Coordinates of C-alpha atoms in Angstrom, one line a residue:
M48 CA 9.5 27.3 8.3
K49 CA 5.8 27.4 9.3
A50 CA 4.6 26.2 12.7
F51 CA 3.4 22.6 13.0
D52 CA 2.2 20.1 15.6
Y53 CA 4.5 17.2 16.5
V54 CA 3.3 13.7 17.5
R55 CA 5.6 10.9 18.5
A56 CA 3.7 7.7 17.6
P57 CA 4.2 4.6 19.8
S58 CA 2.5 2.2 17.4
P59 CA 1.6 1.9 13.7
A60 CA -2.1 2.2 14.4
E61 CA -1.6 5.5 16.4
A62 CA 0.8 6.7 13.7
R63 CA -1.8 6.1 11.0
A64 CA -4.6 7.7 13.1
A65 CA -2.5 10.9 13.6
A66 CA -1.6 11.1 9.9
R67 CA -5.2 10.9 8.7
G68 CA -5.7 14.5 9.4
A69 CA -5.4 17.1 6.7
G70 CA -1.9 18.2 6.1
A71 CA -0.2 15.5 8.2
A72 CA 3.1 13.9 7.2
F73 CA 5.2 11.1 8.6
I74 CA 8.8 11.9 9.5
A75 CA 11.7 9.4 10.0
G76 CA 15.2 10.5 8.9
G77 CA 13.8 13.8 7.5
T78 CA 16.7 14.2 5.1
N79 CA 14.3 15.5 2.3
L80 CA 11.2 16.6 4.2
L81 CA 13.0 19.1 6.5
D82 CA 14.7 20.8 3.6
L83 CA 11.3 21.2 1.9
M84 CA 9.7 22.5 5.1
K85 CA 12.5 25.1 5.5
L86 CA 11.8 26.4 1.9
E87 CA 8.0 26.2 2.6
V88 CA 7.6 23.9 -0.4
M89 CA 5.9 21.6 2.0
A90 CA 4.2 22.9 5.1
P91 CA 2.6 19.9 7.0
A92 CA 0.2 20.9 9.8
T93 CA 1.3 17.9 11.8
L94 CA 4.5 15.8 11.8
V95 CA 4.1 12.3 13.0
D96 CA 7.4 10.9 14.2
I97 CA 7.6 7.1 13.5
N98 CA 11.1 6.4 14.7
R99 CA 9.9 4.4 17.7
L100 CA 8.0 1.9 15.6
D101 CA 9.4 -1.6 15.2
M102 CA 10.4 -1.4 11.5
K103 CA 14.2 -1.6 11.7
T104 CA 14.9 -5.2 10.8
I105 CA 16.2 -7.0 7.7
E106 CA 14.9 -10.6 7.7
T107 CA 14.6 -13.6 5.4
T108 CA 11.0 -14.2 4.3
D109 CA 9.2 -17.6 4.1
E110 CA 9.6 -17.3 0.3
A111 CA 13.4 -17.1 0.7
G112 CA 13.4 -13.5 -0.2
M113 CA 14.1 -10.5 2.1
A114 CA 11.9 -8.2 4.1
I115 CA 13.4 -4.8 4.8
G116 CA 11.8 -2.6 7.5
A117 CA 10.8 0.8 6.4
L118 CA 13.0 2.4 9.1
V119 CA 16.2 0.5 8.1
T120 CA 18.7 3.2 7.3
N121 CA 20.4 3.3 3.9
S122 CA 23.8 2.7 5.5
D123 CA 22.6 -0.4 7.4
L124 CA 20.9 -1.8 4.3
A125 CA 23.9 -1.3 2.1
V126 CA 26.3 -3.2 4.5
D127 CA 23.9 -6.0 5.4
P128 CA 25.8 -9.3 4.6
T129 CA 22.9 -11.0 2.9
I130 CA 22.1 -7.9 0.8
R131 CA 25.7 -7.5 -0.3
E132 CA 26.0 -11.2 -1.3
H133 CA 22.7 -11.9 -2.9
Y134 CA 21.4 -8.4 -4.0
P135 CA 24.7 -6.5 -4.7
V136 CA 23.0 -4.2 -7.2
L137 CA 21.1 -2.7 -4.2
T138 CA 24.2 -2.1 -2.2
K139 CA 25.9 -0.5 -5.2
A140 CA 22.9 1.8 -5.9
I141 CA 22.7 3.0 -2.3
V142 CA 26.4 3.7 -2.0
A143 CA 26.1 5.7 -5.2
G144 CA 23.5 8.0 -3.6
A145 CA 23.9 11.0 -1.4
S146 CA 26.7 11.2 1.2
G147 CA 27.6 8.9 4.1
Q148 CA 26.1 11.3 6.6
L149 CA 22.8 11.4 4.8
R150 CA 22.8 7.6 4.3
N151 CA 23.2 7.2 8.1
K152 CA 19.8 9.0 8.6
A153 CA 17.8 8.3 5.4
T154 CA 15.4 5.4 5.7
T155 CA 14.1 2.8 3.3
G156 CA 10.6 4.0 3.3
G157 CA 11.6 7.7 3.1
N158 CA 14.0 7.0 0.2
L159 CA 11.1 5.6 -1.9
L160 CA 9.1 8.8 -1.1
Q161 CA 11.8 11.4 -2.0
R162 CA 10.4 14.4 -3.9
T163 CA 11.8 15.5 -7.2
R164 CA 14.8 17.8 -7.2
C165 CA 13.4 19.9 -10.1
P166 CA 14.5 23.5 -9.4
Y167 CA 11.0 24.8 -10.3
F168 CA 9.5 22.6 -7.7
Y169 CA 11.9 24.0 -5.1
D170 CA 11.4 27.6 -6.1
T171 CA 8.0 28.8 -4.7
S172 CA 8.1 31.9 -7.0
Q173 CA 7.9 29.6 -10.1
P174 CA 4.8 27.8 -11.4
C175 CA 4.8 24.0 -10.6
N176 CA 1.9 21.7 -11.0
K177 CA 3.5 19.2 -8.7
R178 CA 3.7 21.8 -5.9
E179 CA 0.5 23.8 -6.7
P180 CA -1.8 22.0 -9.1
G181 CA -3.0 24.1 -12.0
T182 CA -0.3 26.7 -11.9
G183 CA 1.7 25.3 -14.9
C184 CA 5.1 23.7 -15.4
G185 CA 8.0 26.1 -15.3
A186 CA 10.4 23.5 -16.6
I187 CA 8.6 23.2 -19.9
G188 CA 10.3 25.8 -22.0
G189 CA 12.8 26.5 -19.2
F190 CA 16.0 24.9 -17.8
T191 CA 15.6 21.1 -18.5
R192 CA 19.1 19.6 -18.1
M193 CA 18.0 17.2 -15.4
H194 CA 14.5 16.5 -16.7
A195 CA 12.6 13.5 -18.1
I196 CA 12.8 12.1 -21.6
L197 CA 10.3 9.3 -20.8
G198 CA 7.0 9.1 -19.0
G199 CA 6.5 12.9 -18.6
S200 CA 3.4 14.9 -19.7
D201 CA 2.3 18.4 -20.7
H202 CA 1.9 19.0 -17.0
C203 CA 5.2 17.8 -15.6
I204 CA 8.6 16.5 -16.8
A205 CA 10.3 16.2 -13.4
T206 CA 12.4 13.1 -12.6
H207 CA 12.4 10.8 -9.6
P208 CA 15.7 11.2 -7.7
S209 CA 16.2 7.9 -5.9
D210 CA 19.1 5.5 -6.7
M211 CA 17.9 2.8 -4.3
A212 CA 14.4 2.6 -5.9
V213 CA 16.0 2.0 -9.3
A214 CA 17.8 -1.1 -8.0
L215 CA 14.6 -2.2 -6.1
M216 CA 12.7 -1.9 -9.4
A217 CA 15.1 -4.2 -11.2
L218 CA 14.9 -6.7 -8.3
G219 CA 11.1 -6.9 -8.6
A220 CA 10.5 -5.5 -5.1
D221 CA 7.0 -5.1 -3.5
V222 CA 6.0 -2.3 -1.0
E223 CA 4.1 -3.4 2.0
I224 CA 1.6 -0.8 3.2
E225 CA -0.6 -0.7 6.3
G226 CA -3.8 1.2 5.7
E227 CA -7.4 1.7 6.7
S228 CA -8.4 -1.7 5.1
G229 CA -5.4 -3.6 6.5
M230 CA -2.1 -4.7 5.0
R231 CA -1.5 -4.8 1.3
R232 CA 1.5 -5.4 -1.0
V233 CA 2.0 -3.4 -4.1
P234 CA 4.6 -4.1 -6.8
L235 CA 7.1 -1.1 -6.9
D236 CA 6.3 -0.6 -10.5
E237 CA 2.6 0.0 -9.6
F238 CA 3.5 2.0 -6.4
Y239 CA 4.5 5.1 -8.4
R240 CA 2.1 7.0 -10.7
L241 CA 3.1 8.9 -13.8
P242 CA 2.2 12.6 -13.8
G243 CA -0.5 12.7 -16.5
D244 CA -2.6 15.6 -15.6
T245 CA -2.2 15.1 -11.8
P246 CA 1.5 15.3 -11.1
H247 CA 0.9 16.2 -7.5
I248 CA -0.3 12.6 -6.9
E249 CA 3.0 10.6 -7.0
T250 CA 2.1 7.3 -5.5
V251 CA -0.8 5.0 -4.7
L252 CA -0.7 5.9 -1.0
E253 CA -3.9 7.1 0.7
P254 CA -4.1 9.5 3.7
G255 CA -2.8 7.6 6.7
D256 CA -1.2 4.8 4.7
L257 CA 2.1 3.7 6.3
I258 CA 4.9 1.9 4.4
T259 CA 6.0 -0.9 6.8
R260 CA 8.4 -3.0 4.7
V261 CA 9.9 -3.6 1.3
I262 CA 9.8 -7.2 0.2
L263 CA 12.4 -8.7 -2.2
P264 CA 11.8 -11.9 -4.0
P265 CA 14.5 -14.7 -3.8
S266 CA 17.8 -13.6 -5.1
P267 CA 18.0 -13.7 -8.9
G268 CA 21.7 -14.6 -8.7
G269 CA 23.7 -13.9 -11.9
R270 CA 25.7 -10.8 -12.3
Q271 CA 24.4 -7.4 -11.0
T272 CA 25.6 -3.9 -11.5
Y273 CA 24.5 -0.3 -11.0
R274 CA 26.0 2.3 -13.3
K275 CA 25.4 6.0 -12.6
V276 CA 26.4 8.9 -14.8
R277 CA 26.4 12.3 -13.0
D278 CA 27.9 15.7 -13.2
R279 CA 30.4 15.0 -10.4
A280 CA 31.7 11.9 -8.7
S281 CA 29.9 12.3 -5.3
Y282 CA 26.7 13.8 -3.9
A283 CA 25.0 14.3 -7.2
F284 CA 21.8 13.0 -8.7
A285 CA 21.8 10.8 -11.8
L286 CA 21.7 12.2 -15.3
V287 CA 21.3 8.6 -16.3
S288 CA 21.6 5.4 -14.3
V289 CA 21.1 1.7 -15.1
A290 CA 20.5 -1.2 -12.7
A291 CA 21.1 -4.5 -14.5
V292 CA 20.6 -8.1 -13.3
V293 CA 21.6 -10.8 -15.8
V294 CA 21.8 -14.6 -15.7
M295 CA 23.9 -16.0 -18.5
D296 CA 23.9 -19.4 -20.1
G297 CA 27.3 -19.4 -21.9
D298 CA 27.2 -16.4 -24.2
V299 CA 23.4 -16.3 -24.2
I300 CA 21.3 -14.0 -21.9
D301 CA 19.0 -16.4 -20.0
E302 CA 17.3 -13.9 -17.7
V303 CA 17.6 -10.1 -17.5
A304 CA 16.0 -7.3 -15.5
L305 CA 16.8 -3.6 -16.2
S306 CA 15.6 -0.4 -14.7
F307 CA 16.7 3.2 -15.2
G308 CA 17.1 6.4 -13.2
G309 CA 17.3 10.0 -14.3
L310 CA 15.0 9.4 -17.3
A311 CA 11.4 9.5 -16.0
P312 CA 9.1 10.7 -13.2
K313 CA 9.5 7.3 -11.6
P314 CA 12.2 4.5 -11.6
W315 CA 11.7 3.2 -15.2
R316 CA 11.4 -0.4 -16.2
D317 CA 10.3 -1.4 -19.7
F318 CA 9.7 -5.2 -20.0
A319 CA 9.8 -4.9 -23.8
V320 CA 13.5 -4.1 -23.5
E321 CA 14.1 -7.2 -21.5
D322 CA 12.2 -9.3 -24.0
V323 CA 14.5 -8.1 -26.8
L324 CA 17.5 -9.3 -24.8
T325 CA 16.3 -12.6 -23.4
A326 CA 17.5 -15.9 -25.0
K327 CA 19.8 -14.0 -27.3
P328 CA 23.6 -14.3 -27.7
V329 CA 25.5 -11.2 -26.7
T330 CA 26.4 -8.9 -29.6
P331 CA 26.8 -5.1 -30.0
D332 CA 23.8 -5.1 -32.3
L333 CA 21.7 -6.7 -29.5
F334 CA 22.6 -3.8 -27.2
D335 CA 21.6 -1.3 -29.8
E336 CA 18.3 -3.1 -30.5
A337 CA 17.5 -2.9 -26.8
A338 CA 18.3 0.8 -26.7
D339 CA 16.1 1.4 -29.7
V340 CA 13.1 -0.2 -27.9
L341 CA 13.8 1.7 -24.7
L342 CA 14.0 5.1 -26.5
A343 CA 11.2 4.5 -29.0
N344 CA 9.0 7.1 -27.2
A345 CA 11.8 9.3 -25.8
A346 CA 11.5 13.0 -26.2
G347 CA 14.0 15.6 -25.0
A348 CA 13.0 19.2 -24.0
G349 CA 16.0 21.0 -25.4
E350 CA 18.8 21.0 -22.8
N351 CA 18.2 17.4 -21.8
D352 CA 18.4 16.1 -25.4
F353 CA 21.8 14.7 -24.6
K354 CA 20.3 12.1 -22.4
I355 CA 19.0 10.1 -25.4
P356 CA 22.5 9.2 -26.7
L357 CA 23.8 9.1 -23.2
V358 CA 21.4 6.4 -22.0
R359 CA 22.2 4.4 -25.1
R360 CA 25.9 4.3 -24.2
T361 CA 25.2 3.8 -20.5
L362 CA 22.9 0.8 -21.2
A363 CA 25.6 -0.7 -23.4
A364 CA 28.3 -0.2 -20.8
A365 CA 26.1 -1.7 -18.0
L366 CA 25.2 -4.7 -20.2
A367 CA 28.8 -5.2 -21.0
D368 CA 29.6 -5.3 -17.3
V369 CA 27.1 -8.1 -16.5
T370 CA 27.5 -10.2 -19.7
G371 CA 31.2 -10.0 -20.2
G372 CA 30.4 -8.8 -23.8
F373 CA 31.2 -5.8 -25.9

């Protein structure tokens, strides 16, 4: 691990000021960042500790949604009574991720900013445009079992690892950010950037920007589920995951929100898939039609070709869970 300066910030303004310098990084739980520093994948010149900031509450908003502080731990968020009752897909997704020990330390803001677990990103002897822009992508033509089938580019096919963010995407969450020009709210779907030819730029955050809260809209109600397919039953990242929120009117899908993990460089939501399902009675053919739309532009890279039929089956199973259908 390379040497670094350490700053313990007493306020958001001082945290942002300390993080504006070149090579600075915020640290809260550190469950991902410290691993990357040990491997010298990331080598921040300054670590700005934000654990003393007042961002650890879960509150009801004026719009009857929920405001989740960026420093709320994954464990505390998963067991919050209001979250469990009104946003159960979020609890299910968090519990499906990592281990209990990691969830006790990992924070809401940090979870959103997890870096990919692509082995070529972690191995500093391999080319990686995300780690070192312009060096190439070792995964393309290499080992691709965990890699993207949607949203990738000729420069990067890594996937985003978060389970929590997949559920937040289906719930229509916003990210509240404090920056140089004040406070702003960004829809989670717009918070992440696809790799294109700049895979090292993963979000809309600017230097010194601080995530303060995640805002949930009022509870969608209905039935909610998170289905995750992985290589082993615990402490493994998703091959494919689906967060599904459905409101039924008899046997007709009245409202639906779907997002997917393990498929793309960001939690993936395709509103065209939801349009196919909305105001339709539940049938096996309907689930197939939705999968056809989702996978219209899917492309495997060899070893991850299996994800294409796997996501079709996982989507059908998740929809069956929440619709009581086939």
